[in-house]
């Protein structure tokens, strides 16, 4: 396939996804990077990732911290989260992401509300810098809870659709009301209506997933008009039902290539949104996130979870072997002449362009 033959409709996207020609993939990445720089500039924004807890009420069939997996569970204290957020502020990251397993108990919800307010109150380390921006990634919650957290000061929320195909969604989740595709969609629209920058995304290279499914994921992002997307390769975890069932999935090399390709295609489809270069790329290739940036992504989330806890946030195989060295990541980017947007929220241009919902 030739880049000039690419069309950004379902069929064209599926053909590009299925194409395994290395020259095509490379040309696609280069074009996406060019479009990114021309549309939103060369900067990469950092979000300090704080994995607050690996306790989860859900049982997704692919996830290494699902409810039924026996593993040491942890929850960071408010002091630990605040101390980590202060490190992020000191490094001028501009934003933090608070991510964790899904929990809906009132104690947890109130704790998050207090933390959002406390993080917002951290003095910026340089005059003129805004207070830290806060992205939440804490799963499905009631509309009231989303409102409470928004009012406390969070302004972005990541809730992956995991797969936009309801049949595939059903195959990778238990069949019960806690894991309902419709509820997930409703949560995404709640977030958007409340005024969050509502990000979503899906896993790439799942068992049972076709090129058309992946093309539909891209079309879903466009249809939802997502201001930010975080998507990454599926990496099996040895103890999950999905792995143990033995369903085939693409090779490591192929999943990595697909991960980069989905970023590149999305950049062409939605030139001014924020696209994260996912940690799951880095597990498959030591330069994974850098190559994600060179394929059109513009956000990186360095993991700032304290190391003794990070080892238990084991979503998939080898994730915990990653040790995020902020300085080596920055060095890597700077050696490629990729500028980092320090001290800014790095909001999606796309969102700012949208009409004010209020
Ligand atoms: N491989 C890749 N990503 C995974 N996630 C969970 N399990 C896996 C896995 N095995 C992702 C999901 C979830 C995010 C927190 O981690 O997409 O939304
Ligand atoms: Fe819980 Fe998220 Fe893992 Fe599902 S993917 S089991 S909601 S942490």
Tab-separated table of C-alpha atoms and ligand atoms in Angstrom:
chain	number	residue	atom	x	y	z
A	1	UNK	CA	0.000	0.000	0.000
A	2	UNK	CA	1.111	3.520	-0.795
A	3	UNK	CA	0.547	6.558	1.412
A	4	UNK	CA	-1.151	8.385	-1.461
A	5	UNK	CA	-3.792	5.613	-1.549
A	6	UNK	CA	-4.783	6.124	2.098
A	7	UNK	CA	-8.341	7.315	2.741
A	8	UNK	CA	-9.567	8.197	6.221
A	9	UNK	CA	-12.878	6.325	6.082
A	10	UNK	CA	-13.584	2.949	7.681
A	11	UNK	CA	-12.416	0.933	4.690
A	12	UNK	CA	-9.292	2.985	4.118
A	13	UNK	CA	-8.344	2.862	7.789
A	14	UNK	CA	-8.893	-0.904	7.973
A	15	UNK	CA	-6.738	-1.417	4.859
A	16	UNK	CA	-3.960	0.699	6.383
A	17	UNK	CA	-4.202	-1.236	9.669
A	18	UNK	CA	-3.990	-4.583	7.872
A	19	UNK	CA	-1.012	-3.520	5.732
A	20	UNK	CA	2.246	-5.010	7.057
A	21	UNK	CA	4.581	-3.255	4.642
A	22	UNK	CA	7.357	-1.646	6.733
A	23	UNK	CA	7.944	1.140	4.179
A	24	UNK	CA	4.263	2.113	4.348
A	25	UNK	CA	4.268	2.096	8.150
A	26	UNK	CA	7.350	4.297	8.249
A	27	UNK	CA	5.981	6.775	5.719
A	28	UNK	CA	2.732	6.917	7.716
A	29	UNK	CA	4.549	7.709	10.970
A	30	UNK	CA	6.588	10.434	9.286
A	31	UNK	CA	3.504	12.017	7.776
A	32	UNK	CA	1.645	11.905	11.115
A	33	UNK	CA	4.580	13.529	12.894
A	34	UNK	CA	4.702	16.236	10.252
A	35	UNK	CA	0.951	16.889	10.641
A	36	UNK	CA	1.314	17.037	14.429
A	37	UNK	CA	4.118	19.612	14.308
A	38	UNK	CA	2.283	21.676	11.681
A	39	UNK	CA	-1.020	21.609	13.620
A	40	UNK	CA	-0.212	21.741	17.328
A	41	UNK	CA	3.533	22.314	17.384
A	42	UNK	CA	6.444	20.089	18.387
A	43	UNK	CA	5.962	20.151	22.182
A	44	UNK	CA	5.407	17.064	24.265
A	45	UNK	CA	3.474	17.490	27.520
A	46	UNK	CA	4.204	15.478	30.625
A	47	UNK	CA	1.669	14.231	33.154
A	48	UNK	CA	3.028	12.722	36.341
A	49	UNK	CA	1.192	9.410	36.737
A	50	UNK	CA	0.202	8.507	40.288
A	51	UNK	CA	-1.262	4.998	40.602
A	52	UNK	CA	-3.243	5.574	43.754
A	53	UNK	CA	-4.499	2.046	44.411
A	54	UNK	CA	-4.627	-1.397	42.784
A	55	UNK	CA	-7.832	-2.336	44.574
A	56	UNK	CA	-10.611	-2.809	42.015
A	57	UNK	CA	-14.220	-3.951	42.181
A	58	UNK	CA	-14.132	-5.065	38.563
A	59	UNK	CA	-13.009	-8.256	36.974
A	60	UNK	CA	-12.023	-7.398	33.387
A	61	UNK	CA	-10.795	-10.598	31.775
A	62	UNK	CA	-7.504	-9.090	30.520
A	63	UNK	CA	-6.359	-7.165	33.574
A	64	UNK	CA	-3.649	-8.180	36.020
A	65	UNK	CA	-5.225	-6.358	38.964
A	66	UNK	CA	-8.754	-7.683	38.402
A	67	UNK	CA	-10.741	-8.456	41.527
A	68	UNK	CA	-10.199	-12.219	41.448
A	69	UNK	CA	-6.423	-12.159	41.009
A	70	UNK	CA	-4.521	-12.809	44.194
A	71	UNK	CA	-1.893	-10.127	44.522
A	72	UNK	CA	-0.783	-7.766	47.286
A	73	UNK	CA	-3.201	-4.821	47.298
A	74	UNK	CA	-2.191	-1.286	48.262
A	75	UNK	CA	-3.621	2.168	48.579
A	76	UNK	CA	-1.428	5.280	48.743
A	77	UNK	CA	-2.029	7.534	51.716
A	78	UNK	CA	-3.084	11.140	51.158
A	79	UNK	CA	0.390	12.202	52.312
A	80	UNK	CA	2.053	9.939	49.740
A	81	UNK	CA	-0.113	11.266	46.900
A	82	UNK	CA	0.509	14.872	47.906
A	83	UNK	CA	4.241	14.371	48.283
A	84	UNK	CA	4.325	12.844	44.778
A	85	UNK	CA	2.252	15.674	43.317
A	86	UNK	CA	4.683	18.155	44.881
A	87	UNK	CA	7.561	16.413	43.113
A	88	UNK	CA	5.636	16.774	39.831
A	89	UNK	CA	5.087	20.483	40.536
A	90	UNK	CA	8.772	20.905	41.416
A	91	UNK	CA	9.707	19.379	38.072
A	92	UNK	CA	7.274	21.736	36.297
A	93	UNK	CA	5.297	18.841	34.805
A	94	UNK	CA	2.181	21.012	34.640
A	95	UNK	CA	-0.250	18.151	35.367
A	96	UNK	CA	-0.746	14.925	37.232
A	97	UNK	CA	-2.926	11.910	36.451
A	98	UNK	CA	-4.515	10.076	39.354
A	99	UNK	CA	-5.226	6.554	38.183
A	100	UNK	CA	-6.470	3.538	40.083
A	101	UNK	CA	-8.699	0.515	40.130
A	102	UNK	CA	-12.421	1.224	40.156
A	103	UNK	CA	-13.916	1.865	43.588
A	104	UNK	CA	-17.198	3.440	44.486
A	105	UNK	CA	-17.105	3.298	48.293
A	106	UNK	CA	-17.803	6.692	49.909
A	107	UNK	CA	-14.513	6.750	51.858
A	108	UNK	CA	-12.535	6.469	48.632
A	109	UNK	CA	-14.665	9.051	46.832
A	110	UNK	CA	-14.262	11.608	49.638
A	111	UNK	CA	-10.541	10.929	49.773
A	112	UNK	CA	-10.224	11.751	46.065
A	113	UNK	CA	-12.217	14.967	46.551
A	114	UNK	CA	-9.910	16.058	49.385
A	115	UNK	CA	-6.853	15.177	47.342
A	116	UNK	CA	-7.997	17.144	44.300
A	117	UNK	CA	-8.464	20.233	46.476
A	118	UNK	CA	-5.114	19.731	48.192
A	119	UNK	CA	-3.258	19.245	44.896
A	120	UNK	CA	-4.862	22.397	43.489
A	121	UNK	CA	-3.581	24.271	46.534
A	122	UNK	CA	0.084	23.308	45.960
A	123	UNK	CA	2.038	26.490	45.312
A	124	UNK	CA	3.515	26.482	41.795
A	125	UNK	CA	7.306	26.427	42.042
A	126	UNK	CA	7.665	29.375	39.655
A	127	UNK	CA	5.624	32.542	39.706
A	128	UNK	CA	3.172	32.728	36.832
A	129	UNK	CA	2.834	28.950	36.476
A	130	UNK	CA	-0.748	27.669	36.849
A	131	UNK	CA	-1.573	25.240	39.671
A	132	UNK	CA	-1.180	21.589	38.611
A	133	UNK	CA	-3.800	20.384	36.148
A	134	UNK	CA	-5.521	17.187	37.281
A	135	UNK	CA	-6.606	14.284	35.114
A	136	UNK	CA	-8.529	11.474	36.769
A	137	UNK	CA	-8.657	7.873	35.617
A	138	UNK	CA	-10.791	6.127	38.210
A	139	UNK	CA	-13.324	4.245	36.143
A	140	UNK	CA	-17.095	4.444	36.046
A	141	UNK	CA	-18.740	6.553	38.721
A	142	UNK	CA	-22.165	8.083	39.174
A	143	UNK	CA	-22.806	11.440	37.564
A	144	UNK	CA	-22.887	13.012	41.048
A	145	UNK	CA	-19.421	11.740	41.852
A	146	UNK	CA	-18.040	12.977	38.536
A	147	UNK	CA	-19.592	16.376	39.352
A	148	UNK	CA	-18.139	16.413	42.841
A	149	UNK	CA	-14.635	15.790	41.494
A	150	UNK	CA	-15.050	18.333	38.696
A	151	UNK	CA	-16.219	20.973	41.178
A	152	UNK	CA	-13.213	20.147	43.371
A	153	UNK	CA	-10.901	21.054	40.466
A	154	UNK	CA	-10.241	18.024	38.217
A	155	UNK	CA	-10.665	19.000	34.585
A	156	UNK	CA	-9.724	15.977	32.483
A	157	UNK	CA	-10.931	12.367	32.799
A	158	UNK	CA	-9.675	9.255	31.043
A	159	UNK	CA	-12.141	6.423	30.560
A	160	UNK	CA	-11.156	3.984	27.895
A	161	UNK	CA	-13.910	2.291	25.957
A	162	UNK	CA	-11.439	-0.649	25.687
A	163	UNK	CA	-13.180	-1.733	22.475
A	164	UNK	CA	-15.838	0.208	20.586
A	165	UNK	CA	-17.318	-3.056	19.286
A	166	UNK	CA	-20.012	-4.148	21.794
A	167	UNK	CA	-19.527	-7.834	20.871
A	168	UNK	CA	-15.793	-7.702	21.433
A	169	UNK	CA	-16.368	-5.696	24.626
A	170	UNK	CA	-18.555	-8.530	25.874
A	171	UNK	CA	-15.909	-11.136	25.043
A	172	UNK	CA	-13.240	-9.437	27.152
A	173	UNK	CA	-15.429	-8.598	30.142
A	174	UNK	CA	-17.588	-10.697	32.469
A	175	UNK	CA	-21.204	-10.741	31.361
A	176	UNK	CA	-22.834	-8.750	34.170
A	177	UNK	CA	-24.220	-5.290	34.883
A	178	UNK	CA	-20.937	-4.108	36.402
A	179	UNK	CA	-19.254	-4.570	33.033
A	180	UNK	CA	-21.873	-3.165	30.699
A	181	UNK	CA	-20.899	-1.489	27.433
A	182	UNK	CA	-23.932	0.798	27.603
A	183	UNK	CA	-23.039	1.966	31.087
A	184	UNK	CA	-19.547	2.767	29.883
A	185	UNK	CA	-20.890	4.862	27.022
A	186	UNK	CA	-23.225	6.677	29.389
A	187	UNK	CA	-20.312	7.457	31.719
A	188	UNK	CA	-18.355	8.940	28.815
A	189	UNK	CA	-21.241	11.211	27.845
A	190	UNK	CA	-21.794	12.209	31.502
A	191	UNK	CA	-18.158	13.299	31.711
A	192	UNK	CA	-18.435	15.313	28.536
A	193	UNK	CA	-21.671	17.014	29.592
A	194	UNK	CA	-20.248	17.958	32.971
A	195	UNK	CA	-17.454	19.805	31.192
A	196	UNK	CA	-14.465	17.496	31.557
A	197	UNK	CA	-12.090	16.984	28.705
A	198	UNK	CA	-13.227	13.388	28.383
A	199	UNK	CA	-10.556	11.132	26.961
A	200	UNK	CA	-11.030	7.570	25.874
A	201	UNK	CA	-9.123	4.839	24.032
A	202	UNK	CA	-8.942	1.116	23.387
A	203	UNK	CA	-6.482	-1.728	23.549
A	204	UNK	CA	-4.754	-2.650	20.322
A	205	UNK	CA	-4.075	-6.223	19.233
A	206	UNK	CA	-6.608	-7.980	21.443
A	207	UNK	CA	-7.706	-11.574	20.861
A	208	UNK	CA	-10.762	-11.647	18.555
A	209	UNK	CA	-10.016	-8.088	17.281
A	210	UNK	CA	-10.049	-7.466	13.528
A	211	UNK	CA	-8.583	-4.611	11.462
A	212	UNK	CA	-12.168	-3.390	11.012
A	213	UNK	CA	-12.658	-3.323	14.792
A	214	UNK	CA	-9.586	-1.125	15.135
A	215	UNK	CA	-10.785	1.128	12.317
A	216	UNK	CA	-14.106	1.381	14.174
A	217	UNK	CA	-12.246	2.398	17.329
A	218	UNK	CA	-10.749	5.320	15.396
A	219	UNK	CA	-14.162	6.220	13.970
A	220	UNK	CA	-15.592	6.056	17.496
A	221	UNK	CA	-13.040	8.610	18.743
A	222	UNK	CA	-13.989	10.906	15.911
A	223	UNK	CA	-17.713	10.435	16.483
A	224	UNK	CA	-17.343	11.056	20.231
A	225	UNK	CA	-15.225	14.072	19.284
A	226	UNK	CA	-12.666	13.096	21.928
A	227	UNK	CA	-10.212	15.855	22.845
A	228	UNK	CA	-7.690	13.290	24.051
A	229	UNK	CA	-6.953	9.629	23.469
A	230	UNK	CA	-4.848	7.122	25.352
A	231	UNK	CA	-4.618	3.776	23.591
A	232	UNK	CA	-1.927	1.140	23.590
A	233	UNK	CA	-1.063	-2.424	22.674
A	234	UNK	CA	-2.677	-5.254	24.579
A	235	UNK	CA	-0.049	-7.078	26.613
A	236	UNK	CA	-1.160	-10.402	28.076
A	237	UNK	CA	-0.901	-11.043	31.791
A	238	UNK	CA	-0.133	-14.729	32.552
A	239	UNK	CA	-2.871	-15.191	35.175
A	240	UNK	CA	-5.860	-13.600	33.478
A	241	UNK	CA	-8.777	-15.612	32.050
A	242	UNK	CA	-8.131	-14.098	28.616
A	243	UNK	CA	-4.569	-15.433	28.588
A	244	UNK	CA	-5.464	-18.752	30.191
A	245	UNK	CA	-8.222	-19.360	27.622
A	246	UNK	CA	-5.467	-19.438	25.007
A	247	UNK	CA	-7.192	-17.263	22.393
A	248	UNK	CA	-4.634	-16.156	19.794
A	249	UNK	CA	-3.517	-12.551	19.459
A	250	UNK	CA	-0.919	-10.835	17.242
A	251	UNK	CA	2.821	-11.247	17.898
A	252	UNK	CA	4.700	-8.763	20.039
A	253	UNK	CA	6.285	-7.199	16.953
A	254	UNK	CA	2.932	-6.848	15.253
A	255	UNK	CA	1.211	-5.377	18.320
A	256	UNK	CA	3.979	-2.819	18.611
A	257	UNK	CA	3.710	-1.871	14.930
A	258	UNK	CA	-0.080	-1.656	15.323
A	259	UNK	CA	0.301	0.581	18.375
A	260	UNK	CA	2.401	3.077	16.420
A	261	UNK	CA	0.154	2.833	13.392
A	262	UNK	CA	-3.017	3.573	15.347
A	263	UNK	CA	-1.382	6.714	16.772
A	264	UNK	CA	-0.339	7.840	13.303
A	265	UNK	CA	-3.752	7.207	11.750
A	266	UNK	CA	-5.517	8.975	14.591
A	267	UNK	CA	-3.252	12.000	14.216
A	268	UNK	CA	-4.255	12.225	10.557
A	269	UNK	CA	-7.937	11.773	11.448
A	270	UNK	CA	-7.953	14.240	14.372
A	271	UNK	CA	-4.947	16.541	13.912
A	272	UNK	CA	-5.437	18.827	16.932
A	273	UNK	CA	-6.219	16.415	19.782
A	274	UNK	CA	-3.938	15.185	22.572
A	275	UNK	CA	-2.665	11.654	21.997
A	276	UNK	CA	-0.734	9.808	24.677
A	277	UNK	CA	2.247	7.630	23.922
A	278	UNK	CA	1.249	4.700	26.122
A	279	UNK	CA	3.357	2.881	28.681
A	280	UNK	CA	2.343	-0.411	27.064
A	281	UNK	CA	4.437	0.610	24.014
A	282	UNK	CA	7.498	0.917	26.229
A	283	UNK	CA	7.041	-2.636	27.505
A	284	UNK	CA	7.339	-3.930	23.945
A	285	UNK	CA	10.304	-1.761	22.949
A	286	UNK	CA	12.682	0.264	25.128
A	287	UNK	CA	12.212	3.243	22.790
A	288	UNK	CA	8.466	2.643	22.577
A	289	UNK	CA	7.172	5.937	23.892
A	290	UNK	CA	9.713	7.965	21.949
A	291	UNK	CA	8.644	6.178	18.763
A	292	UNK	CA	5.018	6.898	19.729
A	293	UNK	CA	5.896	10.595	19.811
A	294	UNK	CA	7.601	10.293	16.435
A	295	UNK	CA	4.383	8.721	15.100
A	296	UNK	CA	2.268	11.700	16.158
A	297	UNK	CA	1.588	11.406	19.913
A	298	UNK	CA	2.182	14.497	22.080
A	299	UNK	CA	1.673	13.394	25.706
A	300	UNK	CA	3.803	11.170	27.945
A	301	UNK	CA	2.844	10.069	31.439
A	302	UNK	CA	6.006	9.298	33.409
A	303	UNK	CA	5.162	6.958	36.252
A	304	UNK	CA	5.715	8.659	39.609
A	305	UNK	CA	4.124	6.003	41.837
A	306	UNK	CA	6.462	5.202	44.744
A	307	UNK	CA	8.486	2.155	43.645
A	308	UNK	CA	7.504	-0.183	46.480
A	309	UNK	CA	3.849	0.229	45.450
A	310	UNK	CA	4.380	0.432	41.692
A	311	UNK	CA	5.444	-3.235	41.606
A	312	UNK	CA	1.883	-4.205	42.466
A	313	UNK	CA	0.170	-2.094	39.799
A	314	UNK	CA	0.710	-4.981	37.472
A	315	UNK	CA	-1.862	-4.515	34.723
A	316	UNK	CA	0.069	-6.727	32.305
A	317	UNK	CA	3.223	-8.765	31.932
A	318	UNK	CA	6.517	-6.908	32.453
A	319	UNK	CA	4.837	-3.595	33.270
A	320	UNK	CA	6.476	-3.446	36.665
A	321	UNK	CA	9.954	-3.966	35.208
A	322	UNK	CA	9.718	-0.451	33.831
A	323	UNK	CA	11.504	2.041	35.958
A	324	UNK	CA	10.689	5.501	34.830
A	325	UNK	CA	13.725	7.644	35.006
A	326	UNK	CA	12.498	11.129	34.385
A	327	UNK	CA	15.949	12.378	33.471
A	328	UNK	CA	16.641	9.644	30.917
A	329	UNK	CA	13.249	10.152	29.293
A	330	UNK	CA	13.838	13.892	29.031
A	331	UNK	CA	17.362	13.334	27.735
A	332	UNK	CA	16.034	10.956	25.112
A	333	UNK	CA	13.459	13.491	23.921
A	334	UNK	CA	15.840	16.415	24.021
A	335	UNK	CA	18.433	14.489	22.038
A	336	UNK	CA	15.766	14.210	19.325
A	337	UNK	CA	15.237	17.979	19.591
A	338	UNK	CA	11.730	17.340	20.923
A	339	UNK	CA	10.756	20.208	23.217
A	340	UNK	CA	8.864	19.586	26.452
A	341	UNK	CA	6.033	21.955	27.362
A	342	UNK	CA	6.972	22.577	30.995
A	343	UNK	CA	4.752	24.419	33.466
A	344	UNK	CA	1.608	24.212	31.323
A	345	UNK	CA	-1.511	22.096	31.450
A	346	UNK	CA	-1.071	21.187	27.824
A	347	UNK	CA	-4.800	21.054	27.163
A	348	UNK	CA	-6.006	19.772	23.864
A	349	UNK	CA	-6.315	22.504	21.244
A	350	UNK	CA	-9.327	20.643	20.010
A	351	UNK	CA	-11.143	21.133	23.301
A	352	UNK	CA	-10.324	24.833	23.455
A	353	UNK	CA	-11.759	25.196	19.975
A	354	UNK	CA	-15.058	23.605	21.018
A	355	UNK	CA	-17.824	25.932	22.146
A	356	UNK	CA	-17.867	26.615	25.891
A	357	UNK	CA	-20.452	24.195	27.340
A	358	UNK	CA	-21.622	26.791	29.869
B	1	LIG	N1	-2.798	-4.965	28.288
B	1	LIG	C1	-2.826	-3.671	27.952
B	1	LIG	N2	-3.535	-2.745	28.604
B	1	LIG	C2	-4.245	-3.167	29.662
B	1	LIG	N3	-5.044	-2.498	30.501
B	1	LIG	C3	-5.527	-3.358	31.419
B	1	LIG	N4	-5.046	-4.592	31.182
B	1	LIG	C4	-4.254	-4.505	30.083
B	1	LIG	C5	-3.489	-5.428	29.351
B	1	LIG	N5	-3.457	-6.724	29.675
B	1	LIG	C6	-5.358	-1.096	30.321
B	1	LIG	C7	-6.858	-0.891	30.124
B	1	LIG	C8	-7.236	0.099	31.204
B	1	LIG	C9	-5.908	0.703	31.571
B	1	LIG	C10	-5.836	1.270	32.938
B	1	LIG	O1	-5.005	-0.359	31.450
B	1	LIG	O2	-7.084	-0.321	28.841
B	1	LIG	O3	-8.158	1.064	30.786
B	2	LIG	FE1	-10.206	-2.774	37.264
B	2	LIG	FE2	-9.459	-1.194	35.229
B	2	LIG	FE3	-8.323	-3.593	35.601
B	2	LIG	FE4	-10.838	-3.465	34.745
B	2	LIG	S1	-9.006	-2.691	33.628
B	2	LIG	S2	-10.076	-4.818	36.364
B	2	LIG	S3	-11.592	-1.668	35.856
B	2	LIG	S4	-8.185	-1.836	36.972
